Short mmCIF file of C-alpha atoms in Angstrom, two decimals:
data_model
loop_
_atom_site.label_atom_id
_atom_site.label_comp_id
_atom_site.label_asym_id
_atom_site.label_seq_id
_atom_site.Cartn_x
_atom_site.Cartn_y
_atom_site.Cartn_z
CA UNK A 23 190.91 121.97 -5.09
CA UNK A 24 187.22 121.51 -4.62
CA UNK A 25 185.01 123.84 -2.60
CA UNK A 26 185.06 121.45 0.37
CA UNK A 27 188.86 121.71 0.45
CA UNK A 28 188.71 125.51 0.67
CA UNK A 29 186.19 125.24 3.49
CA UNK A 30 188.52 122.83 5.28
CA UNK A 31 191.42 125.26 5.05
CA UNK A 32 189.26 128.11 6.34
CA UNK A 33 188.10 126.12 9.36
CA UNK A 34 191.56 124.65 10.04
CA UNK A 35 193.20 128.07 9.92
CA UNK A 36 190.52 129.60 12.15
CA UNK A 37 190.91 126.78 14.66
CA UNK A 38 194.70 126.85 14.89
CA UNK A 39 195.10 130.65 14.81
CA UNK A 40 192.48 131.28 17.48
CA UNK A 41 193.96 128.39 19.49
CA UNK A 42 197.27 130.25 19.37
CA UNK A 43 195.52 133.44 20.52
CA UNK A 44 194.07 131.49 23.48
CA UNK A 45 197.57 130.55 24.55
CA UNK A 46 199.43 133.77 23.77
CA UNK A 47 196.90 136.54 24.54
CA UNK A 48 197.85 138.96 27.28
CA UNK A 49 194.34 139.36 28.61
CA UNK A 50 192.11 136.58 29.93
CA UNK A 51 189.05 138.01 28.17
CA UNK A 52 190.83 137.85 24.81
CA UNK A 53 191.71 134.21 25.54
CA UNK A 54 188.08 133.40 26.33
CA UNK A 55 186.78 134.97 23.12
CA UNK A 56 189.48 133.29 21.02
CA UNK A 57 188.37 130.01 22.59
CA UNK A 58 184.90 130.74 21.19
CA UNK A 59 186.32 130.81 17.64
CA UNK A 60 188.33 127.66 18.28
CA UNK A 61 185.15 125.82 19.29
CA UNK A 62 183.36 127.14 16.18
CA UNK A 63 186.26 126.00 14.00
CA UNK A 64 186.23 122.51 15.51
CA UNK A 65 182.45 122.34 14.97
CA UNK A 66 183.06 123.22 11.31
CA UNK A 67 185.62 120.42 11.03
CA UNK A 68 183.00 118.03 12.47
CA UNK A 69 180.55 119.11 9.78
CA UNK A 70 183.17 118.44 7.09
CA UNK A 71 183.77 115.01 8.61
CA UNK A 72 180.08 114.18 8.33
CA UNK A 73 179.42 114.31 12.08
CA UNK A 74 176.29 116.47 12.11
CA UNK A 75 175.05 115.46 15.57
CA UNK A 76 178.47 116.00 17.11
CA UNK A 77 178.81 119.46 15.53
CA UNK A 78 175.49 120.53 17.07
CA UNK A 79 176.54 119.02 20.41
CA UNK A 80 179.83 120.90 20.24
CA UNK A 81 178.03 124.21 19.71
CA UNK A 82 175.45 123.55 22.42
CA UNK A 83 177.72 122.22 25.17
CA UNK A 84 181.06 123.89 24.50
CA UNK A 85 179.91 127.32 23.30
CA UNK A 86 176.69 127.43 25.29
CA UNK A 87 177.89 125.75 28.45
CA UNK A 88 181.60 125.39 29.03
CA UNK A 89 182.58 128.78 27.57
CA UNK A 90 179.95 130.60 29.62
CA UNK A 91 181.17 128.73 32.70
CA UNK A 92 184.77 129.76 31.96
CA UNK A 93 183.69 133.40 31.54
CA UNK A 94 181.98 133.20 34.93
CA UNK A 95 185.24 131.84 36.30
CA UNK A 96 187.17 134.78 34.81
CA UNK A 97 184.77 137.34 36.23
CA UNK A 98 184.45 135.78 39.67
CA UNK A 99 188.18 135.44 40.23
CA UNK A 100 189.18 138.92 39.06
CA UNK A 101 188.09 142.40 39.85
CA UNK A 102 186.85 143.12 36.37
CA UNK A 103 187.15 146.90 36.57
CA UNK A 104 190.76 147.29 37.59
CA UNK A 105 192.00 146.43 34.07
CA UNK A 106 194.58 144.10 35.53
CA UNK A 107 193.25 141.05 33.75
CA UNK A 108 196.78 140.23 32.70
CA UNK A 109 198.08 136.72 33.12
CA UNK A 110 201.72 135.90 33.52
CA UNK A 111 203.64 133.51 31.36
CA UNK A 112 206.63 131.70 32.74
CA UNK A 113 209.04 129.14 31.30
CA UNK A 114 208.18 130.21 27.76
CA UNK A 115 211.38 128.82 26.25
CA UNK A 116 211.23 125.25 27.61
CA UNK A 117 207.48 125.15 27.01
CA UNK A 118 207.96 126.13 23.38
CA UNK A 119 210.60 123.42 22.93
CA UNK A 120 208.36 120.71 24.41
CA UNK A 121 205.27 121.79 22.42
CA UNK A 122 207.20 122.09 19.15
CA UNK A 123 208.76 118.66 19.71
CA UNK A 124 205.38 117.06 20.31
CA UNK A 125 203.93 118.75 17.23
CA UNK A 126 206.83 117.64 15.01
CA UNK A 127 206.58 114.04 16.21
CA UNK A 128 202.81 113.80 15.69
CA UNK A 129 202.79 115.65 12.37
CA UNK A 130 205.60 113.43 11.09
CA UNK A 131 203.73 110.31 12.17
CA UNK A 132 200.57 111.57 10.46
CA UNK A 133 202.44 112.29 7.23
CA UNK A 134 204.55 109.16 6.81
CA UNK A 135 201.91 106.60 7.78
CA UNK A 136 199.83 105.02 5.02
CA UNK A 137 196.30 105.81 6.19
CA UNK A 138 193.19 104.13 4.80
CA UNK A 139 191.30 106.43 2.45
CA UNK A 140 187.92 104.75 2.32
CA UNK A 141 185.82 104.49 5.43
CA UNK A 142 182.32 105.68 6.04
CA UNK A 143 180.52 107.93 3.59
CA UNK A 144 178.84 110.97 5.19
CA UNK A 145 175.25 110.20 6.14
CA UNK A 146 172.90 111.38 8.91
CA UNK A 147 174.30 110.06 12.18
CA UNK A 148 171.81 110.99 14.89
CA UNK A 149 169.64 107.88 14.64
CA UNK A 150 172.62 105.54 14.61
CA UNK A 151 174.30 107.30 17.56
CA UNK A 152 171.09 107.07 19.57
CA UNK A 153 170.84 103.37 18.79
CA UNK A 154 174.46 102.84 19.93
CA UNK A 155 173.85 104.80 23.15
CA UNK A 156 170.86 102.72 24.19
CA UNK A 157 172.24 99.46 22.89
CA UNK A 158 175.93 98.68 22.73
CA UNK A 159 177.07 101.51 25.02
CA UNK A 160 174.21 101.47 27.53
CA UNK A 161 176.47 100.88 30.55
CA UNK A 162 178.79 103.76 29.64
CA UNK A 163 175.74 105.95 28.99
CA UNK A 164 174.36 105.28 32.48
CA UNK A 165 177.79 105.77 34.04
CA UNK A 166 178.06 109.16 32.30
CA UNK A 167 174.71 110.22 33.76
CA UNK A 168 175.87 109.25 37.26
CA UNK A 169 179.12 111.16 36.64
CA UNK A 170 177.19 114.30 35.70
CA UNK A 171 175.06 114.03 38.85
CA UNK A 172 178.16 113.57 41.01
CA UNK A 173 179.87 116.56 39.36
CA UNK A 174 176.77 118.71 39.93
CA UNK A 175 176.53 117.84 43.63
CA UNK A 176 180.30 118.02 44.11
CA UNK A 177 180.62 121.47 42.53
CA UNK A 178 177.78 122.80 44.70
CA UNK A 179 179.35 121.27 47.83
CA UNK A 180 182.82 122.69 47.13
CA UNK A 181 181.77 126.30 46.60
CA UNK A 182 179.26 126.50 49.45
CA UNK A 183 180.17 128.73 52.38
CA UNK A 184 181.26 126.71 55.36
CA UNK A 185 179.37 128.68 58.05
CA UNK A 186 176.45 126.30 58.47
CA UNK A 187 178.46 123.13 57.94
CA UNK B 2 192.19 116.15 -1.73
CA UNK B 3 191.78 116.52 2.01
CA UNK B 4 192.53 113.25 3.75
CA UNK B 5 192.93 111.85 7.22
CA UNK B 6 196.46 113.24 7.68
CA UNK B 7 195.26 116.86 7.28
CA UNK B 8 192.85 116.45 10.17
CA UNK B 9 195.53 114.70 12.23
CA UNK B 10 197.92 117.62 11.71
CA UNK B 11 195.29 120.18 12.75
CA UNK B 12 194.64 118.08 15.82
CA UNK B 13 198.38 117.83 16.58
CA UNK B 14 198.66 121.63 16.32
CA UNK B 15 195.76 122.06 18.76
CA UNK B 16 197.30 119.51 21.14
CA UNK B 17 200.72 121.17 21.20
CA UNK B 18 199.13 124.61 21.69
CA UNK B 19 197.19 123.22 24.63
CA UNK B 20 200.32 121.68 26.13
CA UNK B 21 202.18 124.97 25.64
CA UNK B 22 199.44 126.84 27.49
CA UNK B 23 199.40 124.21 30.23
CA UNK B 24 203.16 124.63 30.74
CA UNK B 25 203.46 128.40 30.53
CA UNK B 26 200.30 130.02 31.91
CA UNK B 27 200.03 130.61 35.62
CA UNK B 28 196.38 131.59 35.80
CA UNK B 29 194.07 128.73 36.82
CA UNK B 30 191.26 129.69 34.42
CA UNK B 31 193.75 129.92 31.57
CA UNK B 32 195.05 126.44 32.36
CA UNK B 33 191.46 125.17 32.16
CA UNK B 34 191.14 126.74 28.69
CA UNK B 35 194.30 124.91 27.62
CA UNK B 36 192.82 121.63 28.85
CA UNK B 37 189.76 122.32 26.69
CA UNK B 38 192.06 122.74 23.68
CA UNK B 39 193.65 119.36 24.38
CA UNK B 40 190.27 117.61 24.74
CA UNK B 41 189.06 119.21 21.50
CA UNK B 42 192.13 117.96 19.64
CA UNK B 43 191.47 114.43 20.90
CA UNK B 44 187.87 114.74 19.70
CA UNK B 45 188.96 115.82 16.22
CA UNK B 46 191.15 112.72 16.07
CA UNK B 47 188.32 110.42 17.15
CA UNK B 48 185.86 111.83 14.62
CA UNK B 49 188.44 111.81 11.81
CA UNK B 50 189.26 108.15 12.42
CA UNK B 51 185.55 107.37 12.60
CA UNK B 52 185.09 108.98 9.16
CA UNK B 53 188.15 107.61 7.35
CA UNK B 54 189.26 104.51 9.19
CA UNK B 55 186.78 102.39 11.06
CA UNK B 56 183.69 102.79 8.96
CA UNK B 57 181.37 102.88 11.97
CA UNK B 58 180.25 105.47 14.50
CA UNK B 59 182.10 104.24 17.61
CA UNK B 60 184.53 107.19 17.42
CA UNK B 61 181.71 109.72 17.44
CA UNK B 62 180.04 108.03 20.41
CA UNK B 63 183.35 108.19 22.25
CA UNK B 64 183.67 111.89 21.35
CA UNK B 65 180.26 112.53 22.96
CA UNK B 66 181.54 110.88 26.15
CA UNK B 67 184.64 113.09 26.03
CA UNK B 68 182.40 116.17 25.82
CA UNK B 69 180.36 114.94 28.82
CA UNK B 70 183.49 114.37 30.90
CA UNK B 71 184.85 117.79 29.86
CA UNK B 72 181.67 119.49 31.06
CA UNK B 73 181.82 117.71 34.43
CA UNK B 74 185.54 118.48 34.75
CA UNK B 75 185.10 122.20 34.08
CA UNK B 76 182.28 122.49 36.63
CA UNK B 77 184.27 120.85 39.43
CA UNK B 78 187.56 122.58 38.51
CA UNK B 79 185.93 126.01 38.52
CA UNK B 80 184.41 125.27 41.91
CA UNK B 81 187.91 124.47 43.19
CA UNK B 82 189.34 127.65 41.62
CA UNK B 83 186.60 129.76 43.22
CA UNK B 84 187.31 128.22 46.63
CA UNK B 85 191.01 128.86 46.17
CA UNK B 86 190.29 132.48 45.24
CA UNK B 87 188.19 132.86 48.37
CA UNK B 88 191.00 131.51 50.56
CA UNK B 89 193.97 133.18 48.90
CA UNK B 90 192.51 136.15 46.92
CA UNK B 91 194.45 135.09 43.84
CA UNK B 92 193.80 132.82 40.85
CA UNK B 93 197.53 132.20 40.44
CA UNK B 94 198.41 128.52 40.61
CA UNK B 95 201.86 129.17 42.10
CA UNK B 96 200.19 130.61 45.21
CA UNK B 97 198.15 127.44 45.79
CA UNK B 98 200.78 125.97 48.11
CA UNK B 99 198.77 125.55 51.30
CA UNK B 100 199.66 121.87 51.48
CA UNK B 101 203.40 122.49 51.26
CA UNK B 102 205.16 121.25 54.39
#
């Protein structure tokens, strides 16, 4: 095994184990912090796949934005001091069966298929991604900006108090 | 040698963990975290295929769009959860049955 292989196993293990902690943890705060390590692990996998821009985006948006937003959600919907940040789990048996079945099907498909082994060699991607955004994918790029604006206004409208409506 | 199938298996593990959380957790914020796991697993797939299969960057561009949609989704979903908490004083999804006839 080369050094890159070891790094892959470290990131893959960190991702999957902390993903399991997200699902199985008793406390919401533990779930949120395990989600932090999952996002870091996925960013590491992006680096190994040669996606430098996407790894930085993952850290900035997921860790810096979405995780902070989720922590706000945890703290605003619970009384943080009463130590009752427990979350219930129901239907654990059927859920485990469904999830294990899905994993076995996908892992089997990934193992028995003959995948191509060549593809793109790792190279800096930022310039090329920017060119694709403002060229081939310009319409989707503009639609995404409109979507973000709509989400911003919609979120503010939904949480506003209805007194002066 | 680490190939495409390794990344696909990691992504499948993340996906099934997310589905498990979606099916078993009752807390709305926890369900949102599970959705993030599922979106991340899809992103790992897209980037892995962009590296090993297609030979161009279309997969990575698509992954950026997934991240954008995830950010918008979390903002709106948390606004809905906060409103539900204000109405019902609970983040439990089973209690969100105001529309039941």
